[in-house]
Coordinates of C-alpha atoms (C1' of nucleotides) in Angstrom, one line a residue:
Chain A
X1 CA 198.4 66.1 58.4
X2 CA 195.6 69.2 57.8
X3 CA 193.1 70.0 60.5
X4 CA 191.5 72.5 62.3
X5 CA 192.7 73.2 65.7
X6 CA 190.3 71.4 67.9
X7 CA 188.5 72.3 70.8
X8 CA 191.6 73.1 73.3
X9 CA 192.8 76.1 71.3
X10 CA 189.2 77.7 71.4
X11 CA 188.8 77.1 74.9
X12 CA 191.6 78.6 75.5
X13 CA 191.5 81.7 73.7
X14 CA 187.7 81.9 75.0
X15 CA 189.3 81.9 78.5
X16 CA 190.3 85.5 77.9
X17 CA 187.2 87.2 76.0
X18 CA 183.9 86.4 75.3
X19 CA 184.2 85.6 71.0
X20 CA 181.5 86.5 68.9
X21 CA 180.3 83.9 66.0
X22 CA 182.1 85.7 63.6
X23 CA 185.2 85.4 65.8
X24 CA 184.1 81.6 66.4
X25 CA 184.4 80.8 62.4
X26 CA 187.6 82.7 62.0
X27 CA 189.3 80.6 63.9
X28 CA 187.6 77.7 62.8
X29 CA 188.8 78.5 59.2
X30 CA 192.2 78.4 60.1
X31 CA 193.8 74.8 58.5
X32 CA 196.9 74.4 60.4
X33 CA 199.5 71.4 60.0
X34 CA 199.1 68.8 63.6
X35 CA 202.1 66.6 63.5
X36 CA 203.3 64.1 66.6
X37 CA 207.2 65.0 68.2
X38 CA 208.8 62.7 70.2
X39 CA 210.6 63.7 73.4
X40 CA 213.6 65.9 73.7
X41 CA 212.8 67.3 69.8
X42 CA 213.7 70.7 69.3
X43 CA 210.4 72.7 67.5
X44 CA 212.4 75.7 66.5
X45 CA 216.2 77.0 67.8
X46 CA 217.5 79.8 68.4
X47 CA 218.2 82.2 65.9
X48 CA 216.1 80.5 63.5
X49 CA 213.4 82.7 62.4
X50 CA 209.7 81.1 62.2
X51 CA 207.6 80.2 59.9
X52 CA 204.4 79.9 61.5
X53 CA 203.4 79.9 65.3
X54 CA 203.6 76.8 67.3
X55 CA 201.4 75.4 69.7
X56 CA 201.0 72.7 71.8
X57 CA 197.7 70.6 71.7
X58 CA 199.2 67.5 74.0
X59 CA 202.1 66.8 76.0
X60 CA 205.2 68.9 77.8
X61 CA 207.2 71.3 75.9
X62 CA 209.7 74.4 76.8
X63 CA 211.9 77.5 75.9
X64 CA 214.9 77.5 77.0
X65 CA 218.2 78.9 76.6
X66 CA 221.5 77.2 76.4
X67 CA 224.5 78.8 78.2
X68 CA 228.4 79.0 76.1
X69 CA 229.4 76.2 79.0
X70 CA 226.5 73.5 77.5
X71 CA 224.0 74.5 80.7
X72 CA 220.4 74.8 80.0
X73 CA 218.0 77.5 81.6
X74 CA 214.6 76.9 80.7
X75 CA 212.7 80.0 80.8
X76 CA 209.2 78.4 80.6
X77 CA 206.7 75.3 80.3
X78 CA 204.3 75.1 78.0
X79 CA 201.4 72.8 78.3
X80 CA 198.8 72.3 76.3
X81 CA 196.8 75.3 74.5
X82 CA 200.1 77.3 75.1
X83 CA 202.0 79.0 72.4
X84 CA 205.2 78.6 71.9
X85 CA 206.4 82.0 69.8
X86 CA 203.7 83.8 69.4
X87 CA 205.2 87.2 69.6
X88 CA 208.4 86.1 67.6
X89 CA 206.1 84.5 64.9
X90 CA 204.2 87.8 64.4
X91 CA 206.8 89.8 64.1
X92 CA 208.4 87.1 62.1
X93 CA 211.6 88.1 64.1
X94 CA 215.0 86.1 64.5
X95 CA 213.9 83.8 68.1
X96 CA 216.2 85.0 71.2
X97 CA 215.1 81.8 73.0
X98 CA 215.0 77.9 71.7
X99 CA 211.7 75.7 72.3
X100 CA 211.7 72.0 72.4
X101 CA 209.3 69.1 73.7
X102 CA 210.3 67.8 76.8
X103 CA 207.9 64.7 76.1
X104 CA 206.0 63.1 73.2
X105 CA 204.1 65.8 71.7
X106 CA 200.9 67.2 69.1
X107 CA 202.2 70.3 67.9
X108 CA 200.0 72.5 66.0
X109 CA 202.3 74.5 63.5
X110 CA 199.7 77.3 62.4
X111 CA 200.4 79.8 59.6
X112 CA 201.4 83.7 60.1
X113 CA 199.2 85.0 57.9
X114 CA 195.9 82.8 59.6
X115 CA 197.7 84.6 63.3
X116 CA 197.5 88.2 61.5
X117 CA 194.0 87.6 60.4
X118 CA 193.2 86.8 63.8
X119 CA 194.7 89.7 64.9
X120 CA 192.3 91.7 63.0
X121 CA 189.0 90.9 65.1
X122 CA 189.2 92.6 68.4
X123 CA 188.1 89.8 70.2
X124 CA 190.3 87.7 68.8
X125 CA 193.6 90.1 69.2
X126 CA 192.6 90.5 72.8
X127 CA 192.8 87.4 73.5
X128 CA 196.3 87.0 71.7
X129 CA 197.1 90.1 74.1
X130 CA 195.9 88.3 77.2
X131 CA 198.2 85.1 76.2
X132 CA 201.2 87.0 76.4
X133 CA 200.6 89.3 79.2
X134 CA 200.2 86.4 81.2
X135 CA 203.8 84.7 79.6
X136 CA 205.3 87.7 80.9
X137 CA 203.2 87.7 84.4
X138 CA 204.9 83.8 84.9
X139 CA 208.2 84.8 84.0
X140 CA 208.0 88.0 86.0
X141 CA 207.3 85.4 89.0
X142 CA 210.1 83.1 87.7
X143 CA 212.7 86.0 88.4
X144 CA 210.7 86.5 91.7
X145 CA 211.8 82.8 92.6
X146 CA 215.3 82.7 91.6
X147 CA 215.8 86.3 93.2
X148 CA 214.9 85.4 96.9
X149 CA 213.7 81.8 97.1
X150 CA 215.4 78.5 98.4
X151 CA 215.2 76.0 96.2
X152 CA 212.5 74.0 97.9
X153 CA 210.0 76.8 97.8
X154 CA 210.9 77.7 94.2
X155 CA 210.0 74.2 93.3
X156 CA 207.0 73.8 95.2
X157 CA 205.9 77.3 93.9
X158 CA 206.5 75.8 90.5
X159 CA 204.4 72.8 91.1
X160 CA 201.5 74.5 92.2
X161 CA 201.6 76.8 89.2
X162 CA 201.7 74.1 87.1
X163 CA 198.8 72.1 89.0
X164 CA 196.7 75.2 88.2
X165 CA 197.2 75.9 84.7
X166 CA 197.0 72.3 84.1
X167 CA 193.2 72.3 86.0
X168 CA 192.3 75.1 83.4
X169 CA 192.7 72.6 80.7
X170 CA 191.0 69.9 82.3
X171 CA 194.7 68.1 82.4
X172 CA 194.8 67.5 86.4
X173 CA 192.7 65.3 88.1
X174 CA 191.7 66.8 91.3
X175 CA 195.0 67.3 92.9
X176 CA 197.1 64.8 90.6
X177 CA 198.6 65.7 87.4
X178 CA 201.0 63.6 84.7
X179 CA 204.5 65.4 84.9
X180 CA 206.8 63.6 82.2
X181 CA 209.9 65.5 82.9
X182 CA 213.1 64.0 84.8
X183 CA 214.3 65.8 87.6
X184 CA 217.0 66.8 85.3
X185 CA 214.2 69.2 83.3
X186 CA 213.1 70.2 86.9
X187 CA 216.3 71.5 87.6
X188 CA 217.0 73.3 84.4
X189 CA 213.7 75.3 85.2
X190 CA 214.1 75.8 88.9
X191 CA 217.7 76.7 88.7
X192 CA 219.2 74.1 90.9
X193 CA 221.8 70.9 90.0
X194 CA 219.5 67.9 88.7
X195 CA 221.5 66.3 92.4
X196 CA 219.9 69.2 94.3
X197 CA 217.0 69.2 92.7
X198 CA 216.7 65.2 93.9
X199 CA 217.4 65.9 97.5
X200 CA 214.7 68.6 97.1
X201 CA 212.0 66.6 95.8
X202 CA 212.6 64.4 98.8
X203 CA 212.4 66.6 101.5
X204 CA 209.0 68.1 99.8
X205 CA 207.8 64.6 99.9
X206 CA 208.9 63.8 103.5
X207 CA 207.2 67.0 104.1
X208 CA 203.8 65.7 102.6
X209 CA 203.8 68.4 100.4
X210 CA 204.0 66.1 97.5
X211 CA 203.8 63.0 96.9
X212 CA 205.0 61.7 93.2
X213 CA 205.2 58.5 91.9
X214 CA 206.5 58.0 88.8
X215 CA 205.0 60.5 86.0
X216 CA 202.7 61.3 88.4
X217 CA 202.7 64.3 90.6
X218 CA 199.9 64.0 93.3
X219 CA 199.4 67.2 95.6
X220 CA 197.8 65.5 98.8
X221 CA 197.9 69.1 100.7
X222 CA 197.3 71.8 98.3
X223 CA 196.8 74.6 100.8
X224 CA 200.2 73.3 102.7
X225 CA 202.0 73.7 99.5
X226 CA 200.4 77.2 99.0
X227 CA 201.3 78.8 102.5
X228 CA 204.9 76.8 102.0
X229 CA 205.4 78.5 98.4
X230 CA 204.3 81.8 98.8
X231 CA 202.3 81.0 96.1
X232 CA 199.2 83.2 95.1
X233 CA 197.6 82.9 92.2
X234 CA 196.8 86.3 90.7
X235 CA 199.4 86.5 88.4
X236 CA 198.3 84.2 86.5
X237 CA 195.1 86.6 85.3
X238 CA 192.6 83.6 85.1
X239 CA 189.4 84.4 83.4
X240 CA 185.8 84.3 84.9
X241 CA 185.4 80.6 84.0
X242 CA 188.6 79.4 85.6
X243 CA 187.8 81.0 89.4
X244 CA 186.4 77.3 90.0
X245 CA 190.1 75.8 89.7
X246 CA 190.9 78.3 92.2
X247 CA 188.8 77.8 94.4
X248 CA 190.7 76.4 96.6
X249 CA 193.6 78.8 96.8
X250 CA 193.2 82.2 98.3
X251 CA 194.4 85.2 97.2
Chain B
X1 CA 200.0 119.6 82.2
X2 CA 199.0 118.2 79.3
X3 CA 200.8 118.3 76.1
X4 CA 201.8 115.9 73.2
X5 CA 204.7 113.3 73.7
X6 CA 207.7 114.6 72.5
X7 CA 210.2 112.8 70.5
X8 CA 211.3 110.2 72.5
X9 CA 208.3 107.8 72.7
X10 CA 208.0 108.7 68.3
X11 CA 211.8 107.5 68.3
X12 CA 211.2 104.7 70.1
X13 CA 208.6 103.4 68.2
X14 CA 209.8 104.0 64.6
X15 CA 212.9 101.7 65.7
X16 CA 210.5 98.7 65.4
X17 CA 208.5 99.8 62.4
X18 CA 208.6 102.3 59.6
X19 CA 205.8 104.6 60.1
X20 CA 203.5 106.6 58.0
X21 CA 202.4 109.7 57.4
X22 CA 198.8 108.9 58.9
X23 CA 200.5 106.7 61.7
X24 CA 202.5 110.0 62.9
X25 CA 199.3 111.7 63.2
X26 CA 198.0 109.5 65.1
X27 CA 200.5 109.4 67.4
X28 CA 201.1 113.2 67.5
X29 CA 197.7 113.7 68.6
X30 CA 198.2 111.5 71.6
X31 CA 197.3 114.4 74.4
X32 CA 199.0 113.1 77.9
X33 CA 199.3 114.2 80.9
X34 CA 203.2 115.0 81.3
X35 CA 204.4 115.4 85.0
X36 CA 207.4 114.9 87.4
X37 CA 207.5 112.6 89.7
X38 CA 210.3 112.6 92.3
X39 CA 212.1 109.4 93.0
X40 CA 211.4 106.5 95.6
X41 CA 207.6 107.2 94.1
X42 CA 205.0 104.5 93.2
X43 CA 203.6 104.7 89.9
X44 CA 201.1 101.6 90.4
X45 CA 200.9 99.2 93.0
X46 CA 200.5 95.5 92.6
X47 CA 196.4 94.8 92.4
X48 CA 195.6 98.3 91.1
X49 CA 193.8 98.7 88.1
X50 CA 195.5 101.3 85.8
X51 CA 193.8 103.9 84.3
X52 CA 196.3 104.6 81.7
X53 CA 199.3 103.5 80.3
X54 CA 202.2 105.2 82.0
X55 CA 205.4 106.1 79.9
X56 CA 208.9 107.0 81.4
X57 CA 210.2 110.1 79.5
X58 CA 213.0 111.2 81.6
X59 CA 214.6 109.3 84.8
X60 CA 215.0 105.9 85.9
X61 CA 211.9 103.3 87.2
X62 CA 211.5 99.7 87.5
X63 CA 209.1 97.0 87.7
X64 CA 209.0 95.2 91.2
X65 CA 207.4 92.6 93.3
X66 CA 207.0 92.8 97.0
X67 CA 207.2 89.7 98.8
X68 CA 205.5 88.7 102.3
X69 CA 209.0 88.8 104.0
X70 CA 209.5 92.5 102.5
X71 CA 212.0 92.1 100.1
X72 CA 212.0 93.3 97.1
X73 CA 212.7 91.7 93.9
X74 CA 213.3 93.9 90.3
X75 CA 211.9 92.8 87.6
X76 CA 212.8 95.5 84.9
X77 CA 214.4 98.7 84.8
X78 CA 212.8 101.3 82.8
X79 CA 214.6 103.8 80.9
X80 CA 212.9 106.9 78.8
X81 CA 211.3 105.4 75.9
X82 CA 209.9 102.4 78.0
X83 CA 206.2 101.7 79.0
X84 CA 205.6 100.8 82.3
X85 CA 202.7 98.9 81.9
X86 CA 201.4 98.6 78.2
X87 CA 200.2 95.0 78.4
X88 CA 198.2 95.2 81.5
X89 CA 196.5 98.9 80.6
X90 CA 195.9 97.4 77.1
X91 CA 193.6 94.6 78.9
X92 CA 192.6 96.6 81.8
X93 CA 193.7 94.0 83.9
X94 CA 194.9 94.3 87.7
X95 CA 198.9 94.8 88.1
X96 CA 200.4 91.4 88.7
X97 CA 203.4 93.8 90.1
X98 CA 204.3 97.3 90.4
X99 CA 205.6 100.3 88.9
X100 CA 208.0 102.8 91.2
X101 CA 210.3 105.7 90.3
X102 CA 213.4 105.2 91.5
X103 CA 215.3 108.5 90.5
X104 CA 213.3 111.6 89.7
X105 CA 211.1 111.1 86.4
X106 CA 209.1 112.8 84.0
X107 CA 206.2 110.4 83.6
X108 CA 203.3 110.4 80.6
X109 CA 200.1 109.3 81.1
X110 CA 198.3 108.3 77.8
X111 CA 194.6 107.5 78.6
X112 CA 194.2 103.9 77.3
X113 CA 191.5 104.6 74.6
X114 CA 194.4 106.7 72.8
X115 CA 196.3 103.8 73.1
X116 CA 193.9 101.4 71.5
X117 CA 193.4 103.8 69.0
X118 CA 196.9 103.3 68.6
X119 CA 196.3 99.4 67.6
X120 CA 194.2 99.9 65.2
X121 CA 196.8 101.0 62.8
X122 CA 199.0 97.8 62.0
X123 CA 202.1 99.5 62.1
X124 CA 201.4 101.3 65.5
X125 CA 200.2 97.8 66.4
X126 CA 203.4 96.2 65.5
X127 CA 205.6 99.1 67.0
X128 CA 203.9 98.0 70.3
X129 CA 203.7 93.9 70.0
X130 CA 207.5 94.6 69.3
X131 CA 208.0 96.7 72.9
X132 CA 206.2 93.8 74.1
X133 CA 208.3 91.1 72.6
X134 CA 211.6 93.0 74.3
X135 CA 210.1 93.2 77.5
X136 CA 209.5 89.5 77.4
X137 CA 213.3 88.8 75.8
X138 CA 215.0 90.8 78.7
X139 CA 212.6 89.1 81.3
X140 CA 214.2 86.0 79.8
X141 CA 217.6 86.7 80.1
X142 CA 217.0 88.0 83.3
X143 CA 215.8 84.3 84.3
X144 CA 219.2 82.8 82.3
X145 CA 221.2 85.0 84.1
X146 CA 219.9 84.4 88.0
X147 CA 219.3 80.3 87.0
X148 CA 223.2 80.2 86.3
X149 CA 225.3 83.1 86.3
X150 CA 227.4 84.4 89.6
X151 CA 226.5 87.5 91.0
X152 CA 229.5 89.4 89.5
X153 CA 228.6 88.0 86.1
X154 CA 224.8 89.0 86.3
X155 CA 225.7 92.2 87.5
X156 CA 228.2 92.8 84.9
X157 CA 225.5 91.5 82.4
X158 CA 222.7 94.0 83.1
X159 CA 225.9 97.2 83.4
X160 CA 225.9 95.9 79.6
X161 CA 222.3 95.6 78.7
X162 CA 221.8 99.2 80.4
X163 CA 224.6 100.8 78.1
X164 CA 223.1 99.1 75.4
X165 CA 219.7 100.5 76.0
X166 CA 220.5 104.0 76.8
X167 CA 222.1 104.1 73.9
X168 CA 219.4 103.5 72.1
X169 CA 217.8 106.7 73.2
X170 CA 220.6 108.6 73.2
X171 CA 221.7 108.4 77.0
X172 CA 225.1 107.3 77.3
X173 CA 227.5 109.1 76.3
X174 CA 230.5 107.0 74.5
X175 CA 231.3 104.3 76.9
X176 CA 229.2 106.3 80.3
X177 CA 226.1 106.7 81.8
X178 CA 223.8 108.0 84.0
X179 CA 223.1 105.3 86.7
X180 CA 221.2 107.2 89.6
X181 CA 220.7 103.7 91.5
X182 CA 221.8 102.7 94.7
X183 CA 223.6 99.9 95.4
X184 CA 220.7 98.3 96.9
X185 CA 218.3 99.0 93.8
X186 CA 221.0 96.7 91.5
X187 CA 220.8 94.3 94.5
X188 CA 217.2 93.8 94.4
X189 CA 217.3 93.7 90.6
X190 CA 220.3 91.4 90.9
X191 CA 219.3 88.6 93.5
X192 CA 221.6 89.4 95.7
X193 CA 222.1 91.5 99.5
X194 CA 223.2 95.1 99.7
X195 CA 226.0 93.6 101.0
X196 CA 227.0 91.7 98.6
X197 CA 226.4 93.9 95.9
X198 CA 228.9 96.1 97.1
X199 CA 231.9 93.3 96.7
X200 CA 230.5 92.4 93.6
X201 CA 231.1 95.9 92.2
X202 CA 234.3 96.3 94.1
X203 CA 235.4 93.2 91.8
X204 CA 234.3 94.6 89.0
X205 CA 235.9 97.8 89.3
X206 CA 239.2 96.0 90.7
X207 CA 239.0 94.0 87.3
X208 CA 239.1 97.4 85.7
X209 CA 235.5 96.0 83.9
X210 CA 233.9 99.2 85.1
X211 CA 234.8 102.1 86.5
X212 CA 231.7 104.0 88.5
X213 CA 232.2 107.3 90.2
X214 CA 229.1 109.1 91.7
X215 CA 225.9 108.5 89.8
X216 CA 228.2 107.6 86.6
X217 CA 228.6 104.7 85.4
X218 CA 231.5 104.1 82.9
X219 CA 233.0 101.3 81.3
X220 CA 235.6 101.3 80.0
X221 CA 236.4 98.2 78.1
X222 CA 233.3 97.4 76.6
X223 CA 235.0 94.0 74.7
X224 CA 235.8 92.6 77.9
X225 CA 232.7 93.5 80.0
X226 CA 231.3 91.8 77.0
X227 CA 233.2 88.5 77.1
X228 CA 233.3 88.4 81.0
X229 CA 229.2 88.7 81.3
X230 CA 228.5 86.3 78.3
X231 CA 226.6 89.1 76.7
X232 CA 225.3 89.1 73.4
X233 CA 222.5 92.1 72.5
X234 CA 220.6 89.8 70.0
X235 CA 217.6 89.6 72.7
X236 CA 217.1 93.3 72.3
X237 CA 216.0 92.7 69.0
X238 CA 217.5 96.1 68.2
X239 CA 216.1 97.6 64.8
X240 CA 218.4 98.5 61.8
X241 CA 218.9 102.1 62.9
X242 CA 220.1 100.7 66.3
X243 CA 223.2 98.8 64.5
X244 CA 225.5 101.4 64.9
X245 CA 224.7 101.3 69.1
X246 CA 226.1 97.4 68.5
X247 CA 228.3 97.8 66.4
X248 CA 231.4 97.3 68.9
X249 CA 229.4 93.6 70.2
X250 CA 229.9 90.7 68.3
X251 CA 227.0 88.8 67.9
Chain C
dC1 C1' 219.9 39.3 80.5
dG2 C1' 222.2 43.5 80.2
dC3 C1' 222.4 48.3 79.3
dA4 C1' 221.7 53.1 79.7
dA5 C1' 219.1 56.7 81.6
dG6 C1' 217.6 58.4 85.5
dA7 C1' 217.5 58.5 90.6
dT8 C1' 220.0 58.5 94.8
dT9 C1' 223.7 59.0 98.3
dG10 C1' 227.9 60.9 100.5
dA11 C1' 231.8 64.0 101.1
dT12 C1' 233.8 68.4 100.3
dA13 C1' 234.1 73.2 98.5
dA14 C1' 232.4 77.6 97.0
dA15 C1' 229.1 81.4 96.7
dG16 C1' 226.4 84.3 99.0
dA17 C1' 223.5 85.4 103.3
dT18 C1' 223.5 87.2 107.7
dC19 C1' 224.9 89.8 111.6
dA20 C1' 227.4 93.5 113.4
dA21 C1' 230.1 97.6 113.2
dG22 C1' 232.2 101.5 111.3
dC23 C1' 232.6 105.3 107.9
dC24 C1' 231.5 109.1 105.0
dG25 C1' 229.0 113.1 103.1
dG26 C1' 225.6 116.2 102.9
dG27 C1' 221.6 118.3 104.6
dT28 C1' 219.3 120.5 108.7
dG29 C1' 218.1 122.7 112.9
dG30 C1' 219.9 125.2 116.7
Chain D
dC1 C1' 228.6 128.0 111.4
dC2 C1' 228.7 123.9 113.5
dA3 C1' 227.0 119.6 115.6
dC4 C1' 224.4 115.9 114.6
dC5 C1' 221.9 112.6 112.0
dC6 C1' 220.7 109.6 108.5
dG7 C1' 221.1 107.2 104.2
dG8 C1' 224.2 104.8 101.7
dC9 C1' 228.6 102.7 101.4
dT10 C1' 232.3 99.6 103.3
dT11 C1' 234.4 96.0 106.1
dG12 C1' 234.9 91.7 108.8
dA13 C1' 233.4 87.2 110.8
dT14 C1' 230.5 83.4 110.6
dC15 C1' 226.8 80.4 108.9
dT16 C1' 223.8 78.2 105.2
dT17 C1' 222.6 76.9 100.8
dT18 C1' 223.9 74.9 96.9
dA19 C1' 227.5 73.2 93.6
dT20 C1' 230.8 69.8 92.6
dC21 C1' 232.7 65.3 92.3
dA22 C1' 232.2 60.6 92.6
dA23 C1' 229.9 56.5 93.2
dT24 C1' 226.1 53.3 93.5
dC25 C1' 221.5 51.8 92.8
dT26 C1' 217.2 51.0 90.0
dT27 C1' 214.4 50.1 86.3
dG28 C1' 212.3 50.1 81.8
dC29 C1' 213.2 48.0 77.9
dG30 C1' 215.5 45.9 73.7

DNA sequence: CGCAAGATTGATAAAGATCAAGCCGGGTGG
DNA sequence: CCACCCGGCTTGATCTTTATCAATCTTGCG
C-alpha cells in the first residue's frame, strides 16, 4: 500500500517548528509504504540494520530489550506520530534495541533517502532534532523512576505521561484514554513482576487515582495523580500549541 | 581563554564519520571558551536555557536530576570527548536536567551558532546525530539495567561501559582507570544508597571482578566482569577504529 | 462448551533501604 | 606540630518493597 503520510505526521512535526510551504510540500512528496501489524509483531529486531524509518500512525508499539534469561525491558512506548528508529535509520546503523507493536497497528515504513531530504530544510531537521531530544528527555525520566521510585508512583508517573502525549494527538478524551496493553507490558516498562504490577494497579484504583476498565484507562483525578507521581511535565518540551493539554498540570 | 578545541573533540568526531578536508576547517575554526572548573560545580541547572553547548575536555561530569525529596538520580557520566548538552543547545530549549562537574574539569564552551554551522556540513552533521544516537543507546541500557539487573550486576555493568569508553579516548590505561567518583556518585548513578553501594563494591572486589585502590579503578579480569554484568559494547556503536578497544569483548 | 490468555490472590524469600554508629585520613587553625 | 573536624568509607541491625512460586478465577472467543 503507497500513500502519503497523512495528517498525524505533519501535525506532529509542526508541533516542534513553524514549517514553511516549501517544507509543507516536502513532506508531502514523500510516498511511504502504510501497512496494518497485528499485535505482539516485531517491526524490526535487534541487530537488524534498517531499511527505512518506522512510524507509527495508529495503535501501541515499543522498544525494548530482551535480557540472556528471556526478560523483557521495554525502554519506551510509542504512540502514534512517534518514530520508532529514527536516529538508527539515519545513520543506517546496526539497531541496539528491538521495536514491536504491542497492539494492532498502521505502521508507516518511510524511505532513508525521503528522511535525508528532509533533513536538508532547516525546518524540517529541527523538527527531527526536537523528536529525539525529547526520546531522550522521557527516557532520561525513565531512569529517574526506576532509580528512586516505588513501584506505584513509577506507574502512575507513567500513566500521566502517557495521558499527555496522548492529548497532543487528539488520542485521549478528556481524562480517558484506550490503553491495549496487559499488565504483563505494564510491567516490562515499569520494571516490576506482571503479579506486582497487578497488586499495584489495584491499590492506584482503590486510591481513585485511576480507574480502568478494560482497555480503558480513565484518570478521574488528574491533579491527584500529579502531586502522587511527582510528575511535571517539562520534560516532555511541548510546543506552543500543546500548552492547552497542559493546562491542567502545573509546572 | 579562548582558543581552538584541541584534539580530543576532532578524535571524537572522526570515530563516527570520515571527515574532510573542508569539514576540518570548519571545525578548527571553532573558537571556545576553554576553562577549568573545579569539581562538585554546576555547569547548567535544570530550567536554564544554555547559551552554548558545553564540552568536557578533561575530568569527569554527569547528567542529573534533582528530585523534590533531594535525591539525586545520574543519568550519564561524561567523559572528555562528550557533550554535555548538544541536543538541548542545538534547539535552544530549557534543560530538562542538569549538567555538574563532579571531579575537576576542563570545560569548552562552543557558542551554538558555531555549532549549527557545524550541521550544515553532512558529515559534521552525522558526526553529531551519531553522539546523539549513543547518548540515547547508553540511556537505554541504563533503563535495562535498573528494570532488571541486581545492584552488583548494574554496578559491574557501567565499571565496564566506563573502561570501554575511556578507552576510546585514550584514558585507561590497559585494564585501569581513572575513576575520581565517590561512592555515593556511582550510587546515585546506580539506583542504589551510599550504603549499599559500598557492599556492592566490596562484592565485587571479594569476587576478584575489580580491584579499586584510591581514585583507580582496575579490573582485572575483563572476560569475567564481562560475563558476570551481561555486557555486550554493541550499544556503543563504536566506529571501526574503536575495534581494537573491543577487541577482548565478544559480541 | 471449553480453552487459553490474562487477571487475581496468598505465602514465603530475597534485595535493598533505613537508621545508627564507628573509623580513617587529610587538611586546618591554634 | 598537634588536636580536631569533616567528608567519605565501613559495619551492623532491622524494616520494607518486591520477587518468587503456586494456585485459582475470569472471560473473550473459536
Amino acid at each position: 500500500m503507497e500513500a502519503g503520510l497523512g495528517s498525524v505526521f505533519t501535525r506532529k512535526l509542526e508541533q516542534f517548528a513553524p514549517l514553511g510551504d516549501e517544507d509543507r510540500r516536502v513532506l508531502d512528496s514523500i510516498v511511504a509504504r502504510v501497512r496494518q501489524v497485528r499485535a505482539r509483531t516485531d517491526l524490526i529486531r535487534e541487530g537488524e540494520r534498517p531499511k527505512g524509518v518506522h512510524l507509527v500512525l495508529a495503535g501501541f508499539a515499543c522498544r525494548y530489550k530482551l535480557l540472556s534469561d528471556g526478560r523483557r525491558q521495554i525502554t519506551a512506548f510509542l504512540v502514534p506520530g512517534d518514530f520508532c528508529d529514527l536516529h538508527v535509520s539515519i545513520l543506517s546503523e546496526k539497531m541496539d534495541h528491538g521495536t514491536a507493536t504491542l497492539a494492532p497497528c498502521t505502521v508507516v515504513d518511510i524511505p532513508r533517502e525521503a528522511i535525508l531530504r528532509l533533513l536538508e530544510r532547516p525546518a524540517l531537521a529541527r523538527a527531527l532534532w526536537w523528536a529525539t531530544l525529547v526520546d531522550g528527555a522521557v527516557l532520561r525520566q525513565q531512569v529517574v523512576s526506576l532509580g528512586n521510585r516505588s513501584a506505584e508512583v513509577r506507574a502512575a508517573h507513567l500513566l500521566c505521561e502517557l495521558l499527555l502525549r496522548l492529548r497532543v494527538v487528539g488520542l485521549a478524551d478528556g481524562d480517558a484514554y484506550e490503553l491495549p496493553l496487559t499488565q504483563a507490558d505494564l510491567a516490562d516498562a515499569v520494571g516490576v513482576t506482571a503479579v506486582h504490577m497487578n497488586r499495584v494497579l489495584q491499590a492506584l484504583r482503590s486510591q481513585g487515582l485511576i480507574a480502568s476498565e478494560g482497555k480503558t484507562m480513565a484518570i478521574p483525578d488528574l491533579e491527584g495523580l500529579r502531586a502522587f507521581s511527582g510528575f511535571s511535565p517539562n520534560y516532555l518540551h511541548l510546543g506552543p500549541g500543546q500548552r492547552a493539554s497542559v493546562a491542567a498540570l502545573a509546572g
